[in-house]
Structure formats: structure tokens, C-alpha cells
Amino acid sequence: MVFKRGDIFKFNKQGSQLFHYLSGSVGLIASSPVKMYEYDFQNKSEKTEYFVYDIIVCGQLFMDIPEEFIKRITQNDEEDIKRME
């Protein structure tokens, strides 16, 4: 788990493009992480575990957003920070 309830994150270029219709540049983690499972029904012994969060962008609630997706749209390295300035 990378995020916790109350964390604020800034979008990278990809996130800004995704939420451009909301004019959003930041998001808020609005829930504690929830563990989800994805099962491969052809190979019943295989399951994938991941965490999801609810996020708020410009007052709009988005529910059950996977942690990996949030990481992909979040400004998290120097290259992203330079691009946003």
C-alpha cells in the first residue's frame, strides 16, 4: 500500500490529460485501501491481489481506482515535476 486516506497527489502529464475536462491538477485519496482479488476462472488456483481507493478530483468522487493506476497518473519523479513547471 502506497497511499493512505487524506493523501493529496499532483497529476503528471498523463493524469492531467485524463482529467482535463474537470480542470483538475490534484487528487485526494478519500478512502482507506480496500483489498480486491481478480480470479482466473480457467486456472482456478490463480488469483491476483490488488488495492483500490476512492479519489476526489475537483469535487467529483471516483470509486475503486486501482493503486497501480493512481501511481501511473501521479507526479512522482523529477522528469514529471520538470514537465509540469
Short mmCIF file of N, CA and C in Angstrom, two decimals:
data_model
loop_
_atom_site.label_atom_id
_atom_site.label_comp_id
_atom_site.label_asym_id
_atom_site.label_seq_id
_atom_site.Cartn_x
_atom_site.Cartn_y
_atom_site.Cartn_z
N MET A 1 0.85 -1.18 0.00
CA MET A 1 0.00 0.00 0.00
C MET A 1 0.89 1.24 0.00
N VAL A 2 0.62 2.11 -0.92
CA VAL A 2 1.42 3.31 -1.09
C VAL A 2 0.70 4.54 -0.53
N PHE A 3 -0.61 4.56 -0.65
CA PHE A 3 -1.38 5.74 -0.27
C PHE A 3 -2.16 5.49 1.02
N LYS A 4 -2.54 6.58 1.66
CA LYS A 4 -3.43 6.49 2.82
C LYS A 4 -4.48 7.59 2.70
N ARG A 5 -5.58 7.41 3.40
CA ARG A 5 -6.68 8.37 3.35
C ARG A 5 -6.17 9.76 3.73
N GLY A 6 -6.54 10.75 2.93
CA GLY A 6 -6.12 12.12 3.18
C GLY A 6 -4.92 12.56 2.36
N ASP A 7 -4.24 11.63 1.71
CA ASP A 7 -3.10 11.99 0.85
C ASP A 7 -3.58 12.81 -0.34
N ILE A 8 -2.81 13.82 -0.66
CA ILE A 8 -3.06 14.64 -1.84
C ILE A 8 -1.94 14.34 -2.83
N PHE A 9 -2.31 14.17 -4.08
CA PHE A 9 -1.30 13.89 -5.10
C PHE A 9 -1.53 14.80 -6.30
N LYS A 10 -0.42 15.15 -6.95
CA LYS A 10 -0.46 16.00 -8.13
C LYS A 10 -0.35 15.13 -9.37
N PHE A 11 -1.14 15.44 -10.38
CA PHE A 11 -1.12 14.65 -11.61
C PHE A 11 0.12 14.93 -12.43
N ASN A 12 0.61 13.90 -13.09
CA ASN A 12 1.64 14.07 -14.10
C ASN A 12 0.94 14.44 -15.41
N LYS A 13 1.66 14.48 -16.50
CA LYS A 13 1.07 14.87 -17.79
C LYS A 13 -0.09 13.94 -18.17
N GLN A 14 0.11 12.65 -17.98
CA GLN A 14 -0.92 11.67 -18.31
C GLN A 14 -2.19 11.89 -17.48
N GLY A 15 -2.03 12.13 -16.19
CA GLY A 15 -3.18 12.38 -15.31
C GLY A 15 -3.89 13.67 -15.66
N SER A 16 -3.13 14.71 -15.98
CA SER A 16 -3.74 15.99 -16.36
C SER A 16 -4.56 15.84 -17.63
N GLN A 17 -4.07 15.07 -18.59
CA GLN A 17 -4.82 14.84 -19.82
C GLN A 17 -6.10 14.05 -19.54
N LEU A 18 -6.01 13.09 -18.65
CA LEU A 18 -7.16 12.27 -18.32
C LEU A 18 -8.27 13.10 -17.66
N PHE A 19 -7.89 14.00 -16.77
CA PHE A 19 -8.88 14.78 -16.02
C PHE A 19 -9.02 16.22 -16.55
N HIS A 20 -8.62 16.47 -17.79
CA HIS A 20 -8.67 17.83 -18.33
C HIS A 20 -10.09 18.40 -18.34
N TYR A 21 -11.09 17.57 -18.51
CA TYR A 21 -12.47 18.07 -18.54
C TYR A 21 -12.93 18.56 -17.17
N LEU A 22 -12.25 18.19 -16.12
CA LEU A 22 -12.56 18.68 -14.77
C LEU A 22 -11.65 19.83 -14.36
N SER A 23 -10.69 20.16 -15.21
CA SER A 23 -9.68 21.17 -14.89
C SER A 23 -8.93 20.81 -13.61
N GLY A 24 -8.74 19.52 -13.40
CA GLY A 24 -8.07 19.06 -12.18
C GLY A 24 -6.58 18.88 -12.37
N SER A 25 -5.83 19.28 -11.35
CA SER A 25 -4.39 19.04 -11.38
C SER A 25 -3.95 18.27 -10.13
N VAL A 26 -4.87 18.09 -9.18
CA VAL A 26 -4.57 17.32 -7.97
C VAL A 26 -5.75 16.41 -7.64
N GLY A 27 -5.44 15.37 -6.88
CA GLY A 27 -6.46 14.46 -6.40
C GLY A 27 -6.28 14.22 -4.91
N LEU A 28 -7.32 13.73 -4.29
CA LEU A 28 -7.33 13.44 -2.86
C LEU A 28 -7.75 12.00 -2.66
N ILE A 29 -6.97 11.25 -1.88
CA ILE A 29 -7.35 9.88 -1.53
C ILE A 29 -8.46 10.00 -0.48
N ALA A 30 -9.66 9.51 -0.83
CA ALA A 30 -10.83 9.71 0.03
C ALA A 30 -11.20 8.49 0.86
N SER A 31 -10.47 7.39 0.68
CA SER A 31 -10.80 6.19 1.44
C SER A 31 -9.53 5.45 1.84
N SER A 32 -9.69 4.58 2.79
CA SER A 32 -8.60 3.66 3.12
C SER A 32 -8.51 2.63 2.00
N PRO A 33 -7.36 1.97 1.86
CA PRO A 33 -7.24 0.97 0.80
C PRO A 33 -8.19 -0.21 1.04
N VAL A 34 -8.72 -0.73 -0.04
CA VAL A 34 -9.57 -1.93 0.01
C VAL A 34 -8.88 -2.99 -0.84
N LYS A 35 -8.69 -4.17 -0.25
CA LYS A 35 -8.05 -5.26 -0.97
C LYS A 35 -9.07 -5.94 -1.88
N MET A 36 -8.71 -6.09 -3.16
CA MET A 36 -9.57 -6.75 -4.14
C MET A 36 -8.81 -7.94 -4.70
N TYR A 37 -9.56 -8.86 -5.25
CA TYR A 37 -8.97 -10.04 -5.88
C TYR A 37 -9.54 -10.21 -7.28
N GLU A 38 -8.68 -10.63 -8.17
CA GLU A 38 -9.10 -10.97 -9.53
C GLU A 38 -8.75 -12.43 -9.74
N TYR A 39 -9.73 -13.21 -10.12
CA TYR A 39 -9.52 -14.64 -10.30
C TYR A 39 -9.45 -14.99 -11.77
N ASP A 40 -8.59 -15.94 -12.09
CA ASP A 40 -8.53 -16.50 -13.42
C ASP A 40 -9.41 -17.75 -13.39
N PHE A 41 -10.58 -17.66 -13.99
CA PHE A 41 -11.54 -18.76 -13.88
C PHE A 41 -11.14 -19.98 -14.70
N GLN A 42 -10.21 -19.84 -15.63
CA GLN A 42 -9.73 -21.01 -16.37
C GLN A 42 -8.69 -21.76 -15.55
N ASN A 43 -7.94 -21.02 -14.75
CA ASN A 43 -6.94 -21.63 -13.86
C ASN A 43 -7.32 -21.22 -12.44
N LYS A 44 -8.23 -21.94 -11.83
CA LYS A 44 -8.86 -21.54 -10.57
C LYS A 44 -7.89 -21.31 -9.42
N SER A 45 -6.69 -21.84 -9.52
CA SER A 45 -5.73 -21.67 -8.43
C SER A 45 -5.02 -20.31 -8.51
N GLU A 46 -5.23 -19.58 -9.59
CA GLU A 46 -4.52 -18.33 -9.78
C GLU A 46 -5.41 -17.14 -9.43
N LYS A 47 -4.93 -16.30 -8.51
CA LYS A 47 -5.66 -15.08 -8.18
C LYS A 47 -4.66 -13.94 -8.02
N THR A 48 -5.08 -12.76 -8.41
CA THR A 48 -4.26 -11.57 -8.31
C THR A 48 -4.86 -10.67 -7.24
N GLU A 49 -4.03 -10.18 -6.35
CA GLU A 49 -4.45 -9.31 -5.27
C GLU A 49 -4.01 -7.88 -5.59
N TYR A 50 -4.89 -6.91 -5.37
CA TYR A 50 -4.52 -5.51 -5.56
C TYR A 50 -5.37 -4.63 -4.65
N PHE A 51 -4.96 -3.37 -4.48
CA PHE A 51 -5.67 -2.43 -3.63
C PHE A 51 -6.34 -1.37 -4.48
N VAL A 52 -7.53 -0.93 -4.04
CA VAL A 52 -8.24 0.15 -4.71
C VAL A 52 -8.55 1.25 -3.69
N TYR A 53 -8.74 2.46 -4.21
CA TYR A 53 -9.05 3.62 -3.38
C TYR A 53 -10.16 4.42 -4.05
N ASP A 54 -10.88 5.18 -3.24
CA ASP A 54 -11.77 6.21 -3.78
C ASP A 54 -10.95 7.48 -3.82
N ILE A 55 -11.10 8.25 -4.92
CA ILE A 55 -10.38 9.51 -5.02
C ILE A 55 -11.37 10.62 -5.37
N ILE A 56 -10.99 11.83 -4.99
CA ILE A 56 -11.79 13.01 -5.32
C ILE A 56 -10.93 13.93 -6.16
N VAL A 57 -11.49 14.35 -7.30
CA VAL A 57 -10.84 15.32 -8.19
C VAL A 57 -11.87 16.41 -8.47
N CYS A 58 -11.55 17.64 -8.08
CA CYS A 58 -12.44 18.80 -8.30
C CYS A 58 -13.85 18.53 -7.79
N GLY A 59 -13.96 17.90 -6.63
CA GLY A 59 -15.26 17.65 -6.02
C GLY A 59 -16.00 16.44 -6.57
N GLN A 60 -15.43 15.78 -7.56
CA GLN A 60 -16.05 14.59 -8.17
C GLN A 60 -15.43 13.33 -7.58
N LEU A 61 -16.28 12.42 -7.10
CA LEU A 61 -15.81 11.17 -6.49
C LEU A 61 -15.66 10.09 -7.55
N PHE A 62 -14.50 9.43 -7.55
CA PHE A 62 -14.23 8.28 -8.41
C PHE A 62 -13.94 7.11 -7.49
N MET A 63 -14.70 6.03 -7.64
CA MET A 63 -14.62 4.92 -6.69
C MET A 63 -13.83 3.74 -7.25
N ASP A 64 -13.17 3.03 -6.34
CA ASP A 64 -12.47 1.78 -6.64
C ASP A 64 -11.42 1.93 -7.74
N ILE A 65 -10.55 2.92 -7.59
CA ILE A 65 -9.47 3.16 -8.54
C ILE A 65 -8.25 2.35 -8.08
N PRO A 66 -7.73 1.48 -8.94
CA PRO A 66 -6.58 0.65 -8.54
C PRO A 66 -5.33 1.47 -8.22
N GLU A 67 -4.60 1.02 -7.23
CA GLU A 67 -3.38 1.69 -6.78
C GLU A 67 -2.38 1.86 -7.92
N GLU A 68 -2.21 0.84 -8.75
CA GLU A 68 -1.26 0.92 -9.86
C GLU A 68 -1.65 2.01 -10.85
N PHE A 69 -2.94 2.20 -11.06
CA PHE A 69 -3.41 3.25 -11.96
C PHE A 69 -3.09 4.62 -11.37
N ILE A 70 -3.34 4.79 -10.09
CA ILE A 70 -3.05 6.08 -9.44
C ILE A 70 -1.56 6.39 -9.54
N LYS A 71 -0.72 5.37 -9.35
CA LYS A 71 0.73 5.58 -9.48
C LYS A 71 1.09 6.05 -10.89
N ARG A 72 0.42 5.52 -11.91
CA ARG A 72 0.73 5.88 -13.30
C ARG A 72 0.34 7.32 -13.63
N ILE A 73 -0.67 7.89 -12.94
CA ILE A 73 -1.11 9.25 -13.26
C ILE A 73 -0.62 10.29 -12.26
N THR A 74 0.23 9.86 -11.33
CA THR A 74 0.72 10.73 -10.28
C THR A 74 2.12 11.23 -10.57
N GLN A 75 2.33 12.50 -10.30
CA GLN A 75 3.66 13.10 -10.46
C GLN A 75 4.56 12.50 -9.39
N ASN A 76 5.57 11.75 -9.83
CA ASN A 76 6.36 11.04 -8.83
C ASN A 76 7.85 11.01 -9.10
N ASP A 77 8.31 11.69 -10.14
CA ASP A 77 9.75 11.74 -10.34
C ASP A 77 10.15 13.11 -10.88
N GLU A 78 11.43 13.37 -10.91
CA GLU A 78 11.92 14.69 -11.31
C GLU A 78 11.51 15.06 -12.72
N GLU A 79 11.48 14.10 -13.62
CA GLU A 79 11.10 14.38 -15.01
C GLU A 79 9.66 14.90 -15.07
N ASP A 80 8.74 14.27 -14.32
CA ASP A 80 7.36 14.74 -14.28
C ASP A 80 7.28 16.15 -13.70
N ILE A 81 8.03 16.39 -12.63
CA ILE A 81 7.99 17.69 -11.97
C ILE A 81 8.49 18.78 -12.93
N LYS A 82 9.55 18.52 -13.65
CA LYS A 82 10.07 19.50 -14.62
C LYS A 82 9.07 19.76 -15.73
N ARG A 83 8.38 18.71 -16.19
CA ARG A 83 7.40 18.87 -17.26
C ARG A 83 6.22 19.73 -16.82
N MET A 84 5.83 19.65 -15.56
CA MET A 84 4.67 20.38 -15.06
C MET A 84 4.96 21.86 -14.79
N GLU A 85 6.23 22.23 -14.66
CA GLU A 85 6.56 23.62 -14.33
C GLU A 85 6.46 24.53 -15.54
#
